[in-house]
PDB file of C-alpha atoms in Angstrom:
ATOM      1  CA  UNK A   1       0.000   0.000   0.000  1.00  0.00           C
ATOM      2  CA  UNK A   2       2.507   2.494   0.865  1.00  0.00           C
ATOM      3  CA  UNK A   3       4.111   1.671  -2.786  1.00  0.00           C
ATOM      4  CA  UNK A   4       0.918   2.444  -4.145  1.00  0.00           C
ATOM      5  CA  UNK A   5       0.928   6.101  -2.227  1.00  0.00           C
ATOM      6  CA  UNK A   6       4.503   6.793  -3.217  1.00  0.00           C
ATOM      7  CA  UNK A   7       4.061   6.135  -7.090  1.00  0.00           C
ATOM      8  CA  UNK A   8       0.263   7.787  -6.648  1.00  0.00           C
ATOM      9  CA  UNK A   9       2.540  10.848  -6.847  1.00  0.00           C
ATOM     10  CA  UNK A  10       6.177  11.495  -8.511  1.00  0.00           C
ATOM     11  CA  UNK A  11       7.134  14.938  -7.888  1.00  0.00           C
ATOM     12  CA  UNK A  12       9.140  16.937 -10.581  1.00  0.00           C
ATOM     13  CA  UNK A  13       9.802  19.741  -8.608  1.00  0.00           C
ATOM     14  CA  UNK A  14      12.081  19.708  -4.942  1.00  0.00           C
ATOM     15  CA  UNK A  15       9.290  21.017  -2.541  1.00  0.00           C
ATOM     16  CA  UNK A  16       9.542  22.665   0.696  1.00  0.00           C
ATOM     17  CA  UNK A  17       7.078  22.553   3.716  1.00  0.00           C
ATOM     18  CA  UNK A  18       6.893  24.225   7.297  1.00  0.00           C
ATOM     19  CA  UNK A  19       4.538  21.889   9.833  1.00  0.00           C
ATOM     20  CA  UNK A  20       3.211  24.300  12.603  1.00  0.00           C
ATOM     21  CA  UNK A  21       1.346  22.062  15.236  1.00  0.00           C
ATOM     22  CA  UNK A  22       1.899  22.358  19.105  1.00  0.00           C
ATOM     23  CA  UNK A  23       1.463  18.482  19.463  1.00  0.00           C
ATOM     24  CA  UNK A  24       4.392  16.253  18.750  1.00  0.00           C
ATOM     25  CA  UNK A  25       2.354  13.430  17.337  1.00  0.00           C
ATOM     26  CA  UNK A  26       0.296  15.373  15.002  1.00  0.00           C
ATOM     27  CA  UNK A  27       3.287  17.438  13.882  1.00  0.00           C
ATOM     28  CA  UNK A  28       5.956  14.328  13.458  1.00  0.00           C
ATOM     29  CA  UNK A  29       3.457  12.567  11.619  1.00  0.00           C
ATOM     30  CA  UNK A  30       2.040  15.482   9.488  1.00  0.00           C
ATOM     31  CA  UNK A  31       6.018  15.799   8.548  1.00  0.00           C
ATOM     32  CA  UNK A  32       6.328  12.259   7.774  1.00  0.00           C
ATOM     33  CA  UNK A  33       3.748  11.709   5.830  1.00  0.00           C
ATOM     34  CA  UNK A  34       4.832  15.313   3.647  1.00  0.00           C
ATOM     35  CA  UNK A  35       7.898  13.348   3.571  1.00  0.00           C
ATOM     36  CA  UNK A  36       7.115  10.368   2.014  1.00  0.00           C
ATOM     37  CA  UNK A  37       6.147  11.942  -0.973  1.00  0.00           C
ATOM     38  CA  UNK A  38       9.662  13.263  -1.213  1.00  0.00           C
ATOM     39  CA  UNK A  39       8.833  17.099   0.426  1.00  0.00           C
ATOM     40  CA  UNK A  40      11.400  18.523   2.726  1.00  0.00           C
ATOM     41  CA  UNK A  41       9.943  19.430   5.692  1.00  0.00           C
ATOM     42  CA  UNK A  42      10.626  22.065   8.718  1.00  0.00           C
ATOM     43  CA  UNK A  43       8.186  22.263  11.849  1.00  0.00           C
ATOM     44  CA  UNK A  44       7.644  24.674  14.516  1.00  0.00           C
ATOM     45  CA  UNK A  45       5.250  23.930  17.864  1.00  0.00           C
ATOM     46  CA  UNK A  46       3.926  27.558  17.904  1.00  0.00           C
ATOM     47  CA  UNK A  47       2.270  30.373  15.623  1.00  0.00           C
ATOM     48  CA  UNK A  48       5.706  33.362  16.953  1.00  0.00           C
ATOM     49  CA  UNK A  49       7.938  30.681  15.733  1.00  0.00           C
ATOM     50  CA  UNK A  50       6.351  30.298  12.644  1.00  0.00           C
ATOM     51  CA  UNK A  51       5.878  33.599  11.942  1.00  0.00           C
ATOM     52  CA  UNK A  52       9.522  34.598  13.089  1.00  0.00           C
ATOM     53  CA  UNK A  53      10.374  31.850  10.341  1.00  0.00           C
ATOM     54  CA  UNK A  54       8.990  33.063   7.408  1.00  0.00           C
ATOM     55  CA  UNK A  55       9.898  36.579   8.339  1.00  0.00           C
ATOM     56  CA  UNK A  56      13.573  35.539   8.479  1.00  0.00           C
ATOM     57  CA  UNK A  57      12.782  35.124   4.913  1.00  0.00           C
ATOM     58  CA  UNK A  58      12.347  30.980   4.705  1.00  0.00           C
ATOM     59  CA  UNK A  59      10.163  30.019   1.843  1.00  0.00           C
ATOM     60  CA  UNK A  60       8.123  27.364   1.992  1.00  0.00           C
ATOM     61  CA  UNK A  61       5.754  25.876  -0.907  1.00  0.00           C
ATOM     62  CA  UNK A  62       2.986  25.066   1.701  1.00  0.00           C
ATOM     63  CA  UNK A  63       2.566  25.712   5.127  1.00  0.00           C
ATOM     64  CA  UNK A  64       0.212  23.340   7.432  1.00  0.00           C
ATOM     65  CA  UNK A  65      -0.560  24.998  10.294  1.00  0.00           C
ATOM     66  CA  UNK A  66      -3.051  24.260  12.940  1.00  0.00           C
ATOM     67  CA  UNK A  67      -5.720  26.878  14.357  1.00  0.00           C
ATOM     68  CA  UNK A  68      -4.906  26.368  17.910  1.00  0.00           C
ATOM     69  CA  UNK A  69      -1.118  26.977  18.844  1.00  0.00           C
ATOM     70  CA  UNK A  70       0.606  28.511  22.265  1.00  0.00           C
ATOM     71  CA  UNK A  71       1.741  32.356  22.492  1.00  0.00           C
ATOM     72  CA  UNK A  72       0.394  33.561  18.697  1.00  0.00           C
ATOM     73  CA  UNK A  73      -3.015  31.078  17.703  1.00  0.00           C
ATOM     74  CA  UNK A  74      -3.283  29.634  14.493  1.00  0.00           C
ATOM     75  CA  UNK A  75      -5.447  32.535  12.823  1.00  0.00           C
ATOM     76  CA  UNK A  76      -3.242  35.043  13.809  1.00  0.00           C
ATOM     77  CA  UNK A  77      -0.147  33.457  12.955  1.00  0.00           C
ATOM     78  CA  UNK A  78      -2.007  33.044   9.397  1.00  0.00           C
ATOM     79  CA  UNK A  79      -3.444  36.423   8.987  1.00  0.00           C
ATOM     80  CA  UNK A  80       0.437  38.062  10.157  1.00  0.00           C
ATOM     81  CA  UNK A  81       1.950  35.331   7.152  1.00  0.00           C
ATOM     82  CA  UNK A  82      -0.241  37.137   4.905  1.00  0.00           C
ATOM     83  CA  UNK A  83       0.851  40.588   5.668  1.00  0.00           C
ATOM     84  CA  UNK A  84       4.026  39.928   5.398  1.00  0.00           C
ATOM     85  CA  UNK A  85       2.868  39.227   1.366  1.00  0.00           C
ATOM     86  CA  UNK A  86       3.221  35.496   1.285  1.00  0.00           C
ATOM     87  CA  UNK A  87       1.631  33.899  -0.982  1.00  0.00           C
ATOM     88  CA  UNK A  88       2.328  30.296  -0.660  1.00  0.00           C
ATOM     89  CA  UNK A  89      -0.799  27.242  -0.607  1.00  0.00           C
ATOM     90  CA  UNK A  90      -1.601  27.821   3.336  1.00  0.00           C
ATOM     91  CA  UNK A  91      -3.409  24.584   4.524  1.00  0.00           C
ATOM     92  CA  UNK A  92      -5.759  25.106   7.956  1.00  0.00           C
ATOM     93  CA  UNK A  93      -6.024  21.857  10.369  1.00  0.00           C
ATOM     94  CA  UNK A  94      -7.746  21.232  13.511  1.00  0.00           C
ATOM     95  CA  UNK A  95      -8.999  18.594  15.318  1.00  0.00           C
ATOM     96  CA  UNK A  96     -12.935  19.792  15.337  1.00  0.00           C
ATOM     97  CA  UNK A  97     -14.227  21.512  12.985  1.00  0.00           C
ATOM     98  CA  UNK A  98     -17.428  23.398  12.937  1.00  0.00           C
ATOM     99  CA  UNK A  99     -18.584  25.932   9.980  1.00  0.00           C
ATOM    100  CA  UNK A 100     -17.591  28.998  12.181  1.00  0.00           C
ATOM    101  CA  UNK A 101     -13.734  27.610  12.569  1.00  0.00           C
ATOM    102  CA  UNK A 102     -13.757  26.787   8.882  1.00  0.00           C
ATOM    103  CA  UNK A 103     -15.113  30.472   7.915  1.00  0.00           C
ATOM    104  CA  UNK A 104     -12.452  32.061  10.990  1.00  0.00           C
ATOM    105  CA  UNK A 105      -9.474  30.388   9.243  1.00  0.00           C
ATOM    106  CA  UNK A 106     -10.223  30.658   5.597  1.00  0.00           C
ATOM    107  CA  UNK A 107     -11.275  34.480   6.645  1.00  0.00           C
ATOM    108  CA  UNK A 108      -7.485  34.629   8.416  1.00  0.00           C
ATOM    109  CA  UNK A 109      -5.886  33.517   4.849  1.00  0.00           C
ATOM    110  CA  UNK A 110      -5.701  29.921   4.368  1.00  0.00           C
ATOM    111  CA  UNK A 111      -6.219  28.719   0.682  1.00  0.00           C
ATOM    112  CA  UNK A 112      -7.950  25.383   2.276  1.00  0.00           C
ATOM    113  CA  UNK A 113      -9.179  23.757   5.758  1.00  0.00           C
ATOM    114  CA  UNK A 114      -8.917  20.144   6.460  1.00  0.00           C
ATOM    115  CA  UNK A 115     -10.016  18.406   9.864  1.00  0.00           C
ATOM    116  CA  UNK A 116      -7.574  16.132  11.252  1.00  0.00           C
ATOM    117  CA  UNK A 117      -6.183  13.620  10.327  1.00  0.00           C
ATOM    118  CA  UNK A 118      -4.096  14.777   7.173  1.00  0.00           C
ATOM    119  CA  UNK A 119      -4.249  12.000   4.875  1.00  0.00           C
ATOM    120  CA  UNK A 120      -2.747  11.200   1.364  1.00  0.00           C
ATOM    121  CA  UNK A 121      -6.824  11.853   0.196  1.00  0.00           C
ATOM    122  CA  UNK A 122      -6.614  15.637   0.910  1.00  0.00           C
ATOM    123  CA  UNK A 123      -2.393  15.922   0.469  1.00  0.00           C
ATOM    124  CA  UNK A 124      -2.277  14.513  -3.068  1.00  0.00           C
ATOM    125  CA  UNK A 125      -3.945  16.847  -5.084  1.00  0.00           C
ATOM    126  CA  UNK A 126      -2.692  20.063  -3.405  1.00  0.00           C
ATOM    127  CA  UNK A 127       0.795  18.249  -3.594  1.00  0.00           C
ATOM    128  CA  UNK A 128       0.012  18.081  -7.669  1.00  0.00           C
ATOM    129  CA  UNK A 129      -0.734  21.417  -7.892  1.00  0.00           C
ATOM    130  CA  UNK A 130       2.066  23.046  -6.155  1.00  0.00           C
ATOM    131  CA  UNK A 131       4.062  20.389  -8.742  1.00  0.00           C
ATOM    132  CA  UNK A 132       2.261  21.604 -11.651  1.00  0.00           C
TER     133      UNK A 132
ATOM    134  CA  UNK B   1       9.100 -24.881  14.360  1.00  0.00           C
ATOM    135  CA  UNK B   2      10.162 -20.791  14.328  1.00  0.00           C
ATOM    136  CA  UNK B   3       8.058 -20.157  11.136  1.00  0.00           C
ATOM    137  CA  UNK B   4       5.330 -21.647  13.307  1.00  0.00           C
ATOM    138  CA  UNK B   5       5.720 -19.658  15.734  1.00  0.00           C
ATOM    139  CA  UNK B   6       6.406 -16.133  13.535  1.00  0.00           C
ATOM    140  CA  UNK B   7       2.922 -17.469  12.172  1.00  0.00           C
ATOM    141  CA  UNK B   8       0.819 -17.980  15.491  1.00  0.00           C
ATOM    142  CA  UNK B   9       2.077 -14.424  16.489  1.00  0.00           C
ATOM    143  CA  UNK B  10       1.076 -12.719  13.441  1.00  0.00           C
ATOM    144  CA  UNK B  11      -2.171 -14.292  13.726  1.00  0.00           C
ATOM    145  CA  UNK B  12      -2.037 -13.275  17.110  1.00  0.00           C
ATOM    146  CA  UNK B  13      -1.661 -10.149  16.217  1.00  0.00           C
ATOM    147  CA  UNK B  14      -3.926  -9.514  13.590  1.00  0.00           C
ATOM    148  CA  UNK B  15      -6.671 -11.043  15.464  1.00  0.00           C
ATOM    149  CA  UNK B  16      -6.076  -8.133  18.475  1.00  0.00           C
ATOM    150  CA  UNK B  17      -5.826  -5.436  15.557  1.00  0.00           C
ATOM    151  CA  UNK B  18      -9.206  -6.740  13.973  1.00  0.00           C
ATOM    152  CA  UNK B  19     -10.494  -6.568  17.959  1.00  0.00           C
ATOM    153  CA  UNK B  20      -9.636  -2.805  18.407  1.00  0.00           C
ATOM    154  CA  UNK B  21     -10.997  -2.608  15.011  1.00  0.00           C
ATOM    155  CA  UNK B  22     -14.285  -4.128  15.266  1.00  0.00           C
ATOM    156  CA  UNK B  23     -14.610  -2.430  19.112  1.00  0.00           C
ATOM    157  CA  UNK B  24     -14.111   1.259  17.211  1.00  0.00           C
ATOM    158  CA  UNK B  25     -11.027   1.543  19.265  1.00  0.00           C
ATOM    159  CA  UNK B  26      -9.491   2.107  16.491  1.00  0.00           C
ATOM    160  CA  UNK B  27      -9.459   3.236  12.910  1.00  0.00           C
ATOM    161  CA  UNK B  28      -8.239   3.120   9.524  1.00  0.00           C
ATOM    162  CA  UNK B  29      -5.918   6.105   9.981  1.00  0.00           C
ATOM    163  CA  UNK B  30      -3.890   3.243  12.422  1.00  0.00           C
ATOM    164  CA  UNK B  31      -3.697   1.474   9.188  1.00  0.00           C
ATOM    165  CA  UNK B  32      -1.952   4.529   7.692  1.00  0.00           C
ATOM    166  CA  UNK B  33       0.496   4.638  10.118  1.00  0.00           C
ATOM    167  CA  UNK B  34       1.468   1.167   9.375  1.00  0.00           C
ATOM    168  CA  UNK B  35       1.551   2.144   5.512  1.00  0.00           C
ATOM    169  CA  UNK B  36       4.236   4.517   6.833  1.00  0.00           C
ATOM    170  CA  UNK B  37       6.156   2.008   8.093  1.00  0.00           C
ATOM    171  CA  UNK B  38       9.350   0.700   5.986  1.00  0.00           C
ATOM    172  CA  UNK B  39      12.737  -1.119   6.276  1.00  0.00           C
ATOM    173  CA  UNK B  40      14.049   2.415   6.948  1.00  0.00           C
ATOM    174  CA  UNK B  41      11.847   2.709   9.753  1.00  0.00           C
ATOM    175  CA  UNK B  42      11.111  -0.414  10.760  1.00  0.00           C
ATOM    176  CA  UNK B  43      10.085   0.780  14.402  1.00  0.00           C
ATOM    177  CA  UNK B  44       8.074   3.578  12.858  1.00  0.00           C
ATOM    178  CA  UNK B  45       4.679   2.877  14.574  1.00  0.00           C
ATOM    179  CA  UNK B  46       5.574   1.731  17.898  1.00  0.00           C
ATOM    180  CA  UNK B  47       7.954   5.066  18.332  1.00  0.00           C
ATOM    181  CA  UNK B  48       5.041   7.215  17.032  1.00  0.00           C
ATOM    182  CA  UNK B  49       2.685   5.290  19.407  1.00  0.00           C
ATOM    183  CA  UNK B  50       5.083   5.771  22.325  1.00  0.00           C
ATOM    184  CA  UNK B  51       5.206  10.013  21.640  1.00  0.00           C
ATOM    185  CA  UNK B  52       1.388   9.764  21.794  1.00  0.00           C
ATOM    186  CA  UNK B  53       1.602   8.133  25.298  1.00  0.00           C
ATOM    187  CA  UNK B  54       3.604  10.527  26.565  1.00  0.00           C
ATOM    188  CA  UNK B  55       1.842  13.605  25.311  1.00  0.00           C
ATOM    189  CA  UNK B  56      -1.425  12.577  26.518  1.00  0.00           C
ATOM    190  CA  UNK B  57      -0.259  11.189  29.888  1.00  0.00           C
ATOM    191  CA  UNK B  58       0.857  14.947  30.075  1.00  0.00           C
ATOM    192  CA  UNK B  59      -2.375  16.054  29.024  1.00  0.00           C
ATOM    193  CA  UNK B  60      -4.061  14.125  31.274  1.00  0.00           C
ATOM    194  CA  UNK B  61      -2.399  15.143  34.017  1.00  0.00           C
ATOM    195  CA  UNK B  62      -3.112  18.761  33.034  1.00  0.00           C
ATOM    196  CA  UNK B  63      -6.642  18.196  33.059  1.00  0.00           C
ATOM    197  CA  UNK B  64      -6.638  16.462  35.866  1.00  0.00           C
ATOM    198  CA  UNK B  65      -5.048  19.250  37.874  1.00  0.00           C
ATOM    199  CA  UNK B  66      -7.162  21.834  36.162  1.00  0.00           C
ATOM    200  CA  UNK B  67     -10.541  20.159  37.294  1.00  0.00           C
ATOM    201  CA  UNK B  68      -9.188  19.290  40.999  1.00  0.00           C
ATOM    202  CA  UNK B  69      -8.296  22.853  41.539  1.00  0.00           C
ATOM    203  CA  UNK B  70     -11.501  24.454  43.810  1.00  0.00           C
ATOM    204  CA  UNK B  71     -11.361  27.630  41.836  1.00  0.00           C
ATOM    205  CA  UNK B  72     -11.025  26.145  38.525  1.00  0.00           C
ATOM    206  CA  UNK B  73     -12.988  28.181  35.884  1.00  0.00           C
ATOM    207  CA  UNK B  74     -10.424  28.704  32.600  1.00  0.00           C
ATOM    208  CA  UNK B  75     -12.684  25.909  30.548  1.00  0.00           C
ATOM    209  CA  UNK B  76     -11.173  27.895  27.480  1.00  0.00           C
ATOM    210  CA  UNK B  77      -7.292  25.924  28.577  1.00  0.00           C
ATOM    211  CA  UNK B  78      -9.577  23.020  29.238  1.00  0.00           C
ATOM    212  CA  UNK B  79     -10.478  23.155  25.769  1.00  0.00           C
ATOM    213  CA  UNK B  80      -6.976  24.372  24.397  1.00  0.00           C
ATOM    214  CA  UNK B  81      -5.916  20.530  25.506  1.00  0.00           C
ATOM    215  CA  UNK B  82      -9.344  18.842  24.440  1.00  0.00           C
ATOM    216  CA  UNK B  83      -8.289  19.874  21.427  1.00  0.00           C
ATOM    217  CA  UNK B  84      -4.476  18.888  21.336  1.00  0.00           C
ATOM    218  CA  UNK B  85      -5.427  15.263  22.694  1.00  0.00           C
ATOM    219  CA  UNK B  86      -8.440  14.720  19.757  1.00  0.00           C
ATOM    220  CA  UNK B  87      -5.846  15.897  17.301  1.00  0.00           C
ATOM    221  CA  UNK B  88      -3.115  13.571  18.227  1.00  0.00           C
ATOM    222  CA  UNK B  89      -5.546  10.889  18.984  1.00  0.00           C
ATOM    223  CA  UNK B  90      -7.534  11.155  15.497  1.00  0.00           C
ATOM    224  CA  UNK B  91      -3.875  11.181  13.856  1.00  0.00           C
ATOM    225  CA  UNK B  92      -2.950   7.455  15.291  1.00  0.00           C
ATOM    226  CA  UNK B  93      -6.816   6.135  14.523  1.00  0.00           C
ATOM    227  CA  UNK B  94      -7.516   6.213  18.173  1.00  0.00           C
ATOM    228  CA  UNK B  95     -10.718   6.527  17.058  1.00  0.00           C
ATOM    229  CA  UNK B  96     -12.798   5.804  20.821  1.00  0.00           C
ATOM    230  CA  UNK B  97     -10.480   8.406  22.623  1.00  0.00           C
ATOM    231  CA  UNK B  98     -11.162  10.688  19.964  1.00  0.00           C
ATOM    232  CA  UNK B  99     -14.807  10.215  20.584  1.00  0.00           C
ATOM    233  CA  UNK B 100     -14.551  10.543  24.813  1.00  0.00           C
ATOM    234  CA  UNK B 101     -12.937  13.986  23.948  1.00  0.00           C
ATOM    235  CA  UNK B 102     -15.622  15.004  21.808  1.00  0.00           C
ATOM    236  CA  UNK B 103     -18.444  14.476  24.922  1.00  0.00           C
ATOM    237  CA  UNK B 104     -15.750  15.995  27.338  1.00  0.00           C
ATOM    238  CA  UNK B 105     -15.582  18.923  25.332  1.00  0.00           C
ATOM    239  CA  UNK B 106     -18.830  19.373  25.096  1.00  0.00           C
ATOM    240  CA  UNK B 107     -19.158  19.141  28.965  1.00  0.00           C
ATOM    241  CA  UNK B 108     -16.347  21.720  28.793  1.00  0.00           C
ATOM    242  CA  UNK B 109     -18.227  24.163  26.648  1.00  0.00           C
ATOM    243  CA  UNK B 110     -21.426  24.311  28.247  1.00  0.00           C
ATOM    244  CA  UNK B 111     -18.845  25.085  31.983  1.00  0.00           C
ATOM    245  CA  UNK B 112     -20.102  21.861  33.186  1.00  0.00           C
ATOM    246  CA  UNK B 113     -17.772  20.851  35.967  1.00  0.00           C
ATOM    247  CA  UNK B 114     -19.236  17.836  36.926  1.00  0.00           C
ATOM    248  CA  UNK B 115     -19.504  16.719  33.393  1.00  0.00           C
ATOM    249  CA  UNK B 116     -16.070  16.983  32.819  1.00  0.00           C
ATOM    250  CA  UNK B 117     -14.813  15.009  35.800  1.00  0.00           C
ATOM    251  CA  UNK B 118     -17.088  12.520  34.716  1.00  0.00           C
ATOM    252  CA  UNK B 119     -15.820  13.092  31.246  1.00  0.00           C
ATOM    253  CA  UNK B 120     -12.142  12.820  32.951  1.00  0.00           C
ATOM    254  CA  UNK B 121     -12.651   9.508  34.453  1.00  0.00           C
ATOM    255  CA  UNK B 122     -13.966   7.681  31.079  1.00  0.00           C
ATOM    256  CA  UNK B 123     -11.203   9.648  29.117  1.00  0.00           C
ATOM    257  CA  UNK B 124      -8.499   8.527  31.834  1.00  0.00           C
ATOM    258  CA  UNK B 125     -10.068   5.353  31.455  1.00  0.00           C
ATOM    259  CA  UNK B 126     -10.057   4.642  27.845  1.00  0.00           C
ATOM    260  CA  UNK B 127      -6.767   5.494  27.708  1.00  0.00           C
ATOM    261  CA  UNK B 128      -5.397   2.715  29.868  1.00  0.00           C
ATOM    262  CA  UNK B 129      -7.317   0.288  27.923  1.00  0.00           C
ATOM    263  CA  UNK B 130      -5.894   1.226  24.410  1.00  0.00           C
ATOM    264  CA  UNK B 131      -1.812   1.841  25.900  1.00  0.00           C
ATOM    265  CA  UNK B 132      -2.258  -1.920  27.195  1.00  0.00           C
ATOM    266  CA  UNK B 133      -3.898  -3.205  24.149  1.00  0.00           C
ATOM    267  CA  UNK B 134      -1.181  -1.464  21.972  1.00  0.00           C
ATOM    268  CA  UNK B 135       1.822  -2.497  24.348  1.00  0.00           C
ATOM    269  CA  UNK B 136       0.242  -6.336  24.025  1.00  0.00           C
ATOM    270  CA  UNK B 137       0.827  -5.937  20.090  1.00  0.00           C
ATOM    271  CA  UNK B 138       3.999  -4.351  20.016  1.00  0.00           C
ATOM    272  CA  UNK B 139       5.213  -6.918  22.339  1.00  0.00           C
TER     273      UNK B 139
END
């Protein structure tokens, strides 16, 4: 099975990805699985740290980050990516998602909102496009 | 006689993975996990599963202390580790834990104390049943 998610995708293109999730689990597995499919990965456990990041002036082809984080939340780490003029595929996780956190986070800037789990079902085609 | 035995344990094995399975402890996202799993990795799963157990005996403990304090009232950091324990717990297909946060949450939003502890105990509960059931099939 998992040679049947690798060749589901062969990437052209050298991708980069930052993982912003407080928990360990979620984020070392969110990392792995970006992995897998050949994407180099970074992660952070907080929204300062990711913002700090990208303001260093990191690039990243997609950024995963999760709506609830310690010191600067999800959204606002999002909306403060934004202003800085990034432009990069921003994908929204959390663990419960209702219609009001979808609207808060795709309000804040991200391009699309998944609940938790990622899986290869939601990954795949966003990994595609950012291939071309 | 030691392919015999390599046998009866994966049988063994698959037949307390179809248990959790068929009990809705857990799910097919365990499944992905495994899928993760190579010869590069080849303890992949069991060191994933073993971060999990330590973050949530953490977060147990934090909601434990929150909800024992007398003058407890911040249900919002209640929530703020509801929410890091279904996320981690829906990542590994711990699908019945996932579930028990869900209700506590609930009991959380509507500043139900009592709810909660109750919440706490089947959570706490749950828990122990799915770290002995996943140490059995690592073993």
């Amino acid at each position: 099975r998992k040679r049947q998610l690798l060749t589901e995708i062969v990437l052209r293109n050298r991708l980069t990805a930052l993982v912003v999730d407080a928990d360990t689990t979620c984020r070392v597995l969110e990392q792995l699985l970006l992995r897998s499919y050949g994407v180099q990965t970074q992660g952070v456990d907080n929204g300062r740290d990711a913002v700090t990041l990208i303001a260093s002036g990191v690039k990243f082809n997609l950024i995963i980050i999760d709506m609830i984080l310690p010191i600067l939340n999800g959204l606002e780490a999002t909306r403060q990516i934004r202003d800085m003029g990034v432009h990069c595929k921003m994908l929204g996780v959390t663990a419960c998602s209702g219609e009001s956190e979808r609207q808060a986070f795709l309000a804040a800037g991200v391009d699309v909102f998944i609940e938790k789990p990622l899986d290869p079902e939601h990954l795949v085609p966003i990994l595609r496009e950012l291939d071309g | 006689m030691l392919g015999l035995a390599a046998d009866r344990l994966r049988a063994d094995m698959n037949r307390l993975l179809s248990f959790l399975f068929h009990q809705g402890i857990l799910d097919e996202q365990f499944l992905q996990l495994q899928q993760l799993q190579d010869e590069t990795s080849p303890n992949f799963v069991s060191e994933v599963v073993n971060i999990y157990f330590h973050e949530s005996e953490k977060l147990l403990r934090n909601l434990r202390s929150l909800l024992m304090d007398r003058e407890f009232s911040d249900y919002n950091k209640m929530g703020i580790h509801l929410n890091q324990f279904m996320g981690s717990s829906s990542s590994i297909g711990a699908k019945r834990i996932r579930n028990v946060c869900l209700a506590f949450r609930a009991a959380s939003d509507q500043n139900n104390r009592a709810g909660c502890l109750s919440a706490l105990e089947v959570l706490e509960h749950e828990y122990c049943f799915l770290k002995n059931k996943l140490h059995e099939l690592f073993q």
